[in-house]
PDB file of C-alpha atoms in Angstrom:
ATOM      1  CA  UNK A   1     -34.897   6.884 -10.658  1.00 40.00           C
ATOM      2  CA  UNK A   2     -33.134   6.909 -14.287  1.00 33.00           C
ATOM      3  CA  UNK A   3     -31.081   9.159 -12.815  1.00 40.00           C
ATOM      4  CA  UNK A   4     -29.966   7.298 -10.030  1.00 44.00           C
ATOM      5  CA  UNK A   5     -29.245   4.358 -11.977  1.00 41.00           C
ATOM      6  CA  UNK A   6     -27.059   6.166 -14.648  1.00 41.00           C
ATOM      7  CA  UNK A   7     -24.792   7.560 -11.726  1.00 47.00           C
ATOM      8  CA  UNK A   8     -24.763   3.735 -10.184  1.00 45.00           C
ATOM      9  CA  UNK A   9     -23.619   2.791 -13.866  1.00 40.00           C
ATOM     10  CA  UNK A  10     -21.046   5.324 -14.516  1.00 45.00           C
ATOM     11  CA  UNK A  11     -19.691   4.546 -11.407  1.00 50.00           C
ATOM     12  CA  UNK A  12     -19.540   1.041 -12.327  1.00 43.00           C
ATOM     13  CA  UNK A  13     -17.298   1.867 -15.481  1.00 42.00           C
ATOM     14  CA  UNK A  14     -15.204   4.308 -13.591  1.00 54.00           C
ATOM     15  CA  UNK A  15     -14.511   1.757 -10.955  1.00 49.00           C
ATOM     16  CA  UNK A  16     -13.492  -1.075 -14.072  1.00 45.00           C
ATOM     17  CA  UNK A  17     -11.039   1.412 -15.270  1.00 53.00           C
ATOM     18  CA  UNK A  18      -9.152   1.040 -12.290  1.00 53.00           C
ATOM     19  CA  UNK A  19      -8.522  -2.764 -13.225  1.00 53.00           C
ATOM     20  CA  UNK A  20      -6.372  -1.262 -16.176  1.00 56.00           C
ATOM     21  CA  UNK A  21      -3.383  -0.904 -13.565  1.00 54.00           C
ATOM     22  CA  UNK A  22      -3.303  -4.684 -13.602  1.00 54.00           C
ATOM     23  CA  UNK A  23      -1.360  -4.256 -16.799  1.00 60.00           C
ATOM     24  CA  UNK A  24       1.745  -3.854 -14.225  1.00 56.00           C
ATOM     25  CA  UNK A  25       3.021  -6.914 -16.438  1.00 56.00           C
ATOM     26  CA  UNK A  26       3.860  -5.412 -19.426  1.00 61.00           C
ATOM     27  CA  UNK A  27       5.100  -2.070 -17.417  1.00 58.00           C
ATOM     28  CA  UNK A  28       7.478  -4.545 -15.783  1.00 54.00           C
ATOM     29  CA  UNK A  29       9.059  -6.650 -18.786  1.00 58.00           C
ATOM     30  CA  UNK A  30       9.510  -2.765 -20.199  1.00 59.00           C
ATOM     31  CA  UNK A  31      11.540  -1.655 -16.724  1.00 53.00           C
ATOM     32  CA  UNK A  32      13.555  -4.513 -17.222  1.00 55.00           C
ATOM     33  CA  UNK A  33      15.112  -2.422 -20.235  1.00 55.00           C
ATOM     34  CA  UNK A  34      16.247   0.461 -18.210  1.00 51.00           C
ATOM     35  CA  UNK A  35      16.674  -0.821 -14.510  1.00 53.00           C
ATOM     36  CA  UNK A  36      17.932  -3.714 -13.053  1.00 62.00           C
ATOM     37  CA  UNK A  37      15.742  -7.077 -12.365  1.00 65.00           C
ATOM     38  CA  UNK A  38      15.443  -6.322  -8.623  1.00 66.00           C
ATOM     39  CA  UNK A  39      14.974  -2.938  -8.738  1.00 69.00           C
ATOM     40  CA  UNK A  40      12.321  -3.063 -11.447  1.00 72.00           C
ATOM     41  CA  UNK A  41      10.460  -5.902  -8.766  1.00 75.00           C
ATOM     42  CA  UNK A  42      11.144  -3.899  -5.975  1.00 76.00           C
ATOM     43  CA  UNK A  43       9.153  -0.660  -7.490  1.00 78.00           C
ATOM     44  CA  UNK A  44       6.679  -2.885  -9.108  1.00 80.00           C
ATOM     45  CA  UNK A  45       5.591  -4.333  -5.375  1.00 81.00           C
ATOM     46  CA  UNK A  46       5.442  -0.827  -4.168  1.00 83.00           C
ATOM     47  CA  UNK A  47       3.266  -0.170  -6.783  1.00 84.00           C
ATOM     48  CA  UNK A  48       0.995  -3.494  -6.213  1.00 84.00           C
ATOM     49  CA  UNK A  49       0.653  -2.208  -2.802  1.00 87.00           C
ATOM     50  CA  UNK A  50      -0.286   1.787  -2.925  1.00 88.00           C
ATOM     51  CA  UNK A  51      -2.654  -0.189  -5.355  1.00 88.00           C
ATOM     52  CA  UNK A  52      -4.160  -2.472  -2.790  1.00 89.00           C
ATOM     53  CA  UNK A  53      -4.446   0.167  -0.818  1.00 90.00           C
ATOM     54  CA  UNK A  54      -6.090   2.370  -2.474  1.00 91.00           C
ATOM     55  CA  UNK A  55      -8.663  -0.430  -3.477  1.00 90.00           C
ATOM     56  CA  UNK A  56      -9.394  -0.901   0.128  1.00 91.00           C
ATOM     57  CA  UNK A  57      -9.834   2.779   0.714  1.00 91.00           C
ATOM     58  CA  UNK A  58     -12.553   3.021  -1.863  1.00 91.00           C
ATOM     59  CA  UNK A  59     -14.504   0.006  -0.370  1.00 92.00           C
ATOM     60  CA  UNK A  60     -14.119   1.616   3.061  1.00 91.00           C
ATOM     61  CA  UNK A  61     -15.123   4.927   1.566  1.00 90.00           C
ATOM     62  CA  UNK A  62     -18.593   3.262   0.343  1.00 90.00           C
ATOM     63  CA  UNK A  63     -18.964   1.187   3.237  1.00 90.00           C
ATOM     64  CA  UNK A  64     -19.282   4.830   4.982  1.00 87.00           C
ATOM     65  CA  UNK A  65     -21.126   6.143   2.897  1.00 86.00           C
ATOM     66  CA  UNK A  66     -24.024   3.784   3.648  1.00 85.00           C
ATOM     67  CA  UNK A  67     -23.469   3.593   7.186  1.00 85.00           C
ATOM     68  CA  UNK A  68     -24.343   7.801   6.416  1.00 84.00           C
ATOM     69  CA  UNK A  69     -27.446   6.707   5.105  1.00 82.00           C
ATOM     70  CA  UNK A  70     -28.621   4.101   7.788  1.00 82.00           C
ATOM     71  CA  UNK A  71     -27.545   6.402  10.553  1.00 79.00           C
ATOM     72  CA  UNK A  72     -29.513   9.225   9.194  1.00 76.00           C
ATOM     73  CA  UNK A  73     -32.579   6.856   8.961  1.00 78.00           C
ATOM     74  CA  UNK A  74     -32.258   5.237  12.423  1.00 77.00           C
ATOM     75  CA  UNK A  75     -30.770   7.346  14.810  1.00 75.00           C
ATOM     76  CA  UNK A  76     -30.131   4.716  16.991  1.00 78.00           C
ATOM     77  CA  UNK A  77     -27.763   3.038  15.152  1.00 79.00           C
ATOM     78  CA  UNK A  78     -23.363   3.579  15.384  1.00 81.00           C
ATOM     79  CA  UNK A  79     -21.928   6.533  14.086  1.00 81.00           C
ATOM     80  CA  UNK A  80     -20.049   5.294  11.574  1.00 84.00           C
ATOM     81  CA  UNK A  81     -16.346   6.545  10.299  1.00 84.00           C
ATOM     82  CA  UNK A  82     -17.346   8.668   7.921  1.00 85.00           C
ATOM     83  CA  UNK A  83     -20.355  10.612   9.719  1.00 81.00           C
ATOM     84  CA  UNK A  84     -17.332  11.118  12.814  1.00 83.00           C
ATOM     85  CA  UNK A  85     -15.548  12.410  10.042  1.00 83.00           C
ATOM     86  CA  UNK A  86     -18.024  15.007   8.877  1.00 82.00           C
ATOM     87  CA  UNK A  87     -18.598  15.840  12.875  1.00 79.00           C
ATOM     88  CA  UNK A  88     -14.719  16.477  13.251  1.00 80.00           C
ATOM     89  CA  UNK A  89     -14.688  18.845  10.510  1.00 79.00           C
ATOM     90  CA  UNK A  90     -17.795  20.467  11.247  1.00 81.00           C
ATOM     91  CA  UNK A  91     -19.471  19.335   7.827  1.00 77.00           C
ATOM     92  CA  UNK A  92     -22.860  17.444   8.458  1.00 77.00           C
ATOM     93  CA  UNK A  93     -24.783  15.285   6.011  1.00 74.00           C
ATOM     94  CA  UNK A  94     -28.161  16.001   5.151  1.00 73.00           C
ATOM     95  CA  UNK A  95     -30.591  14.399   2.597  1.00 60.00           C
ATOM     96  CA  UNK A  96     -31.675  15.859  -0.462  1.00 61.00           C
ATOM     97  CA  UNK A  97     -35.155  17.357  -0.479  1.00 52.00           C
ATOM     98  CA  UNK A  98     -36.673  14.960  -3.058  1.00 57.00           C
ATOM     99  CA  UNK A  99     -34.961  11.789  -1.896  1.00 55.00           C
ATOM    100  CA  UNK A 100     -34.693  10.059   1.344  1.00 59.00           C
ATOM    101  CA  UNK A 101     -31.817   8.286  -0.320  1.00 61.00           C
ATOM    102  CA  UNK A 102     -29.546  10.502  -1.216  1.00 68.00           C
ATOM    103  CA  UNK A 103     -26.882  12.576   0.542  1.00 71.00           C
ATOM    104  CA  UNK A 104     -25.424  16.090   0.149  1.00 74.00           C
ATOM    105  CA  UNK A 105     -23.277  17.945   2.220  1.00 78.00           C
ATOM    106  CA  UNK A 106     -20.452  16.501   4.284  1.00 78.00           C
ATOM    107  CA  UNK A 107     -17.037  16.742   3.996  1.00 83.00           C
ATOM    108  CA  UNK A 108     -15.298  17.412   0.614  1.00 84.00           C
ATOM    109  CA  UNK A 109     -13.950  14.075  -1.349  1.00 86.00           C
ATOM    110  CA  UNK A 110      -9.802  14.286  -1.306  1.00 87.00           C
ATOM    111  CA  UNK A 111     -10.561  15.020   2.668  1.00 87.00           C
ATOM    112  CA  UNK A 112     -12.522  11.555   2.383  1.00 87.00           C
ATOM    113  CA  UNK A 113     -10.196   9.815   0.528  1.00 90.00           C
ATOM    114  CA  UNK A 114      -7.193  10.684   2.111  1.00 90.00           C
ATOM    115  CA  UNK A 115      -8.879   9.622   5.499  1.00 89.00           C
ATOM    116  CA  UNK A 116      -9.599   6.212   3.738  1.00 90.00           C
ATOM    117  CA  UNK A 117      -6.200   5.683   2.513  1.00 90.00           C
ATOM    118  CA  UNK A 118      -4.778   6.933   5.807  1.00 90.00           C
ATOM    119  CA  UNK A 119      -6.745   4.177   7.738  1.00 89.00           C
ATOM    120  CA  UNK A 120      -6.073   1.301   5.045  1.00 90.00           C
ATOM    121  CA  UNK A 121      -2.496   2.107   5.075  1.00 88.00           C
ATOM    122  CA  UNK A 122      -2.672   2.091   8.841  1.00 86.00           C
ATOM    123  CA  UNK A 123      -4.603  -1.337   9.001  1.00 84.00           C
ATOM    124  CA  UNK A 124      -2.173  -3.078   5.949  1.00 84.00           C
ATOM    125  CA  UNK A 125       0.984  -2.054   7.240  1.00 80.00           C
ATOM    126  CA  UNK A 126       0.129  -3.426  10.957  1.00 73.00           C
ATOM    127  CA  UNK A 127       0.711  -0.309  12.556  1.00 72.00           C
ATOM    128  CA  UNK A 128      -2.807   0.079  14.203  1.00 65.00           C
ATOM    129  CA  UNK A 129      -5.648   2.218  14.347  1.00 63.00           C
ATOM    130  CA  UNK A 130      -5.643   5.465  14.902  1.00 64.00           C
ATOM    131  CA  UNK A 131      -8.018   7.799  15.549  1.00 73.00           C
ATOM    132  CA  UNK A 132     -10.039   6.056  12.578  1.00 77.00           C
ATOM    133  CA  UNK A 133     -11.584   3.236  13.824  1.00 76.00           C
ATOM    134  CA  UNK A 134     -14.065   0.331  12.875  1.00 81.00           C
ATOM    135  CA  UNK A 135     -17.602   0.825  14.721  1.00 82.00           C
ATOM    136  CA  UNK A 136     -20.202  -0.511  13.095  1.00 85.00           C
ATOM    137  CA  UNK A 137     -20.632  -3.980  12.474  1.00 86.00           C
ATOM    138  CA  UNK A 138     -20.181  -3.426   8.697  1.00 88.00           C
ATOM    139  CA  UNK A 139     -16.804  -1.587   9.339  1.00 88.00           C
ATOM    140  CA  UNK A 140     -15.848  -4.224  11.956  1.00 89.00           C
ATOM    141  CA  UNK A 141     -16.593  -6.890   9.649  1.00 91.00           C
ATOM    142  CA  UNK A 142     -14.495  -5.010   6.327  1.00 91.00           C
ATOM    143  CA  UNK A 143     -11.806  -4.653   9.015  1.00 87.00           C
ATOM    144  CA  UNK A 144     -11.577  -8.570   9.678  1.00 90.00           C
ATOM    145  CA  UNK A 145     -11.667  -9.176   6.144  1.00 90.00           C
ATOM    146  CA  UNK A 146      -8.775  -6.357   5.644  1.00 89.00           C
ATOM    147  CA  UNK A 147      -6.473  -7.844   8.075  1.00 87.00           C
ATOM    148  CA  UNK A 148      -6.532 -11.178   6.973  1.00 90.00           C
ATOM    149  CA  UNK A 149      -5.583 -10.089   3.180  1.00 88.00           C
ATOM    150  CA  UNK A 150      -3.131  -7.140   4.232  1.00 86.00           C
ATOM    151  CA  UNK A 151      -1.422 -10.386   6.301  1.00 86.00           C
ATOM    152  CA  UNK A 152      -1.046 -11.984   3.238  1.00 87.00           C
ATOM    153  CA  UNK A 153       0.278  -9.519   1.143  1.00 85.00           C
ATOM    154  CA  UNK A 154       2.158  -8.168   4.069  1.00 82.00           C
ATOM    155  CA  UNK A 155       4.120 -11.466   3.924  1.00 84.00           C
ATOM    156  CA  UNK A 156       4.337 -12.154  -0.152  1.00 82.00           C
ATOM    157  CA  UNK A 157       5.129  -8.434  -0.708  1.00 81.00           C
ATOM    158  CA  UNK A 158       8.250  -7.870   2.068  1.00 79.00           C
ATOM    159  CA  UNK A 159       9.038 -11.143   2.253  1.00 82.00           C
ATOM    160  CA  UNK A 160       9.717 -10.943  -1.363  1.00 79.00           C
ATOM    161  CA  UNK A 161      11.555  -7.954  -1.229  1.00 77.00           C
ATOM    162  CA  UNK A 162      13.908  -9.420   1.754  1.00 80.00           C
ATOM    163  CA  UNK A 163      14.826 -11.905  -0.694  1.00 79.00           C
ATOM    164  CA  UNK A 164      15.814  -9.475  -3.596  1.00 76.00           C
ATOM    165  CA  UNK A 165      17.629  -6.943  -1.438  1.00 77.00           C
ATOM    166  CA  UNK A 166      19.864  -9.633  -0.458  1.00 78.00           C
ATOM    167  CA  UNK A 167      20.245 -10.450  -4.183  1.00 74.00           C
ATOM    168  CA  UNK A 168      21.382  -7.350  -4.858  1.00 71.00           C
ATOM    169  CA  UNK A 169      23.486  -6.830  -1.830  1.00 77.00           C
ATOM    170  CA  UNK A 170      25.536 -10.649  -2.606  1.00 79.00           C
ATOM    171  CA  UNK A 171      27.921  -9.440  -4.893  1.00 76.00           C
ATOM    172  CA  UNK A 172      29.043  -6.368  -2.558  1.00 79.00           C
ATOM    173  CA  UNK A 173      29.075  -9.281   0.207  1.00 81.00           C
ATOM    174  CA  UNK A 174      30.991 -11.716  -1.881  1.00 83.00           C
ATOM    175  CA  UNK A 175      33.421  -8.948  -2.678  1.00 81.00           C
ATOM    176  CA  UNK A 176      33.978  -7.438   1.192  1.00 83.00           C
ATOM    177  CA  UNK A 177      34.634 -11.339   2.020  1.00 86.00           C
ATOM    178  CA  UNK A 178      37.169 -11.972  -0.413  1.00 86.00           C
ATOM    179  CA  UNK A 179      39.012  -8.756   0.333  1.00 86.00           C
ATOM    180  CA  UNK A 180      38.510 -10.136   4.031  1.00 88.00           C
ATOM    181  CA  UNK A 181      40.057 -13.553   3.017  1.00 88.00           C
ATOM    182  CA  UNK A 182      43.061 -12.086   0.816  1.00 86.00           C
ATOM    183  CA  UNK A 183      44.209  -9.583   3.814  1.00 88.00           C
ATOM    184  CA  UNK A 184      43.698 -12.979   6.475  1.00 89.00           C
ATOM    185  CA  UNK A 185      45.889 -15.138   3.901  1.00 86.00           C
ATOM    186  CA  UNK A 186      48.460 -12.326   4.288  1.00 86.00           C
ATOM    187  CA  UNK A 187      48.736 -11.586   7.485  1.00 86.00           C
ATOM    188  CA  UNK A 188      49.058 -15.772   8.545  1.00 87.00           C
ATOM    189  CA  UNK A 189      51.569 -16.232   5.659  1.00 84.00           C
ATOM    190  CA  UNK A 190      53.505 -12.965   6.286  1.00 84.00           C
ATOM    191  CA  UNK A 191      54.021 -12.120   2.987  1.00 82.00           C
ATOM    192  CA  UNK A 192      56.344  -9.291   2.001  1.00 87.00           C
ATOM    193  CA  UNK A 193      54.891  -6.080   2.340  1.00 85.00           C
ATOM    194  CA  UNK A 194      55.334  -4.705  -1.384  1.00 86.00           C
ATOM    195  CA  UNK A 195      54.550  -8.111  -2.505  1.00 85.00           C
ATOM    196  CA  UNK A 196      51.328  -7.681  -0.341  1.00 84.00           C
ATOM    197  CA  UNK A 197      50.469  -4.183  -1.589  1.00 84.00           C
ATOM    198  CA  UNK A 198      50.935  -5.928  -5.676  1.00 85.00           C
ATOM    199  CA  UNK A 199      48.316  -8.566  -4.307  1.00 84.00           C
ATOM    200  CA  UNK A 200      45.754  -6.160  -2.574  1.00 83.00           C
ATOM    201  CA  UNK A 201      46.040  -3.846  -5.871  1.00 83.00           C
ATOM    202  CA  UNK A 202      45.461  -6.356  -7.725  1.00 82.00           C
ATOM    203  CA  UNK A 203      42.153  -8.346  -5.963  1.00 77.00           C
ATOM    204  CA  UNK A 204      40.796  -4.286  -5.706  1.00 76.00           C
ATOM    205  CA  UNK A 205      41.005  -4.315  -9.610  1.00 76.00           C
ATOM    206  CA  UNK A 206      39.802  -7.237 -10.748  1.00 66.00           C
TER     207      UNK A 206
END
């Protein structure tokens, strides 16, 4: 029982010491020193959203976890992602002889993980499901709650990088136009052609 609830409590702390990333703050007043404003954004919103991710793909992991554990208690429950998992890849579950509570066995944990990550990725960036699907009505309900959030952020992330791509595109536009403008002016006025060449040179150098 001690046991049990050190592990529960270790991986409590190991789960708060994820919340140090939040500190993407201070990493971005310190990018500002070496890359430009909208570059330094434009990484730091990748960043927020592997992290997102990767949040969700730890919830999802424990939300299969127990579905392990109900399904080996009631067989006549769902199978739930993670037990399909350990079917696909030929790695069953079992519980440990002195508990009825604890699992062993199963597939290994970056084979979990990346399936996680795979289907939060899938779910956040609106691509779909693949063959990692909600089907338990824990998984279905997670999934709901996903979709509404990923919608969000979906939005405030890209939406917000639209807007700073064209930031850092408006000077190259600006610059194309005028070019565009000077030849235009040119052409209608007919000016001279070495005349025309001293005024190109010139707008190209300035």
């Amino acid at each position: 029982m001690f046991k049990q609830d050190d592990e529960r409590i270790g991986s409590l702390f190991s789960a708060l010491k994820v919340v140090r990333l939040l500190r993407l703050g201070r990493v971005a007043r310190k990018l500002d020193n070496y890359l430009e404003y909208g570059a330094a954004t434009l990484l730091l919103l990748l960043c927020a959203y592997v992290l997102v991710a990767h949040w969700m793909a730890c919830i999802w992991y424990t939300i299969g976890e127990h579905e392990v554990k109900l399904r080996m208690m009631d067989p006549f429950i769902p199978d739930g992602w993670l037990l399909r998992l350990s079917n696909d890849l030929k790695s069953p579950f079992n519980f440990t002889a002195s508990s009825r509570t604890r699992i062993v066995g199963g597939p290994d944990k970056s084979s979990c993980y990346i399936s996680a990550l795979y289907f939060t990725m899938s779910c956040m960036s609106t691509v779909g499901f693949g063959n990692i699907a909600s089907n338990t009505t824990y998984e279905k309900l997670f999934g709901v709650g996903m979709m509404i959030i990923s919608a969000l952020l979906y939005a405030a992330i890209f939406g917000h990088m639209t807007t700073i791509i064209q930031q850092m595109t408006s000077a190259t536009v600006r610059y194309h136009e005028m070019i565009t403008n000077v030849r235009e002016f040119i052409k209608l006025q007919e000016v001279p052609r070495e005349l025309a060449e001293r005024v190109m040179d010139y707008v190209v150098s300035f």
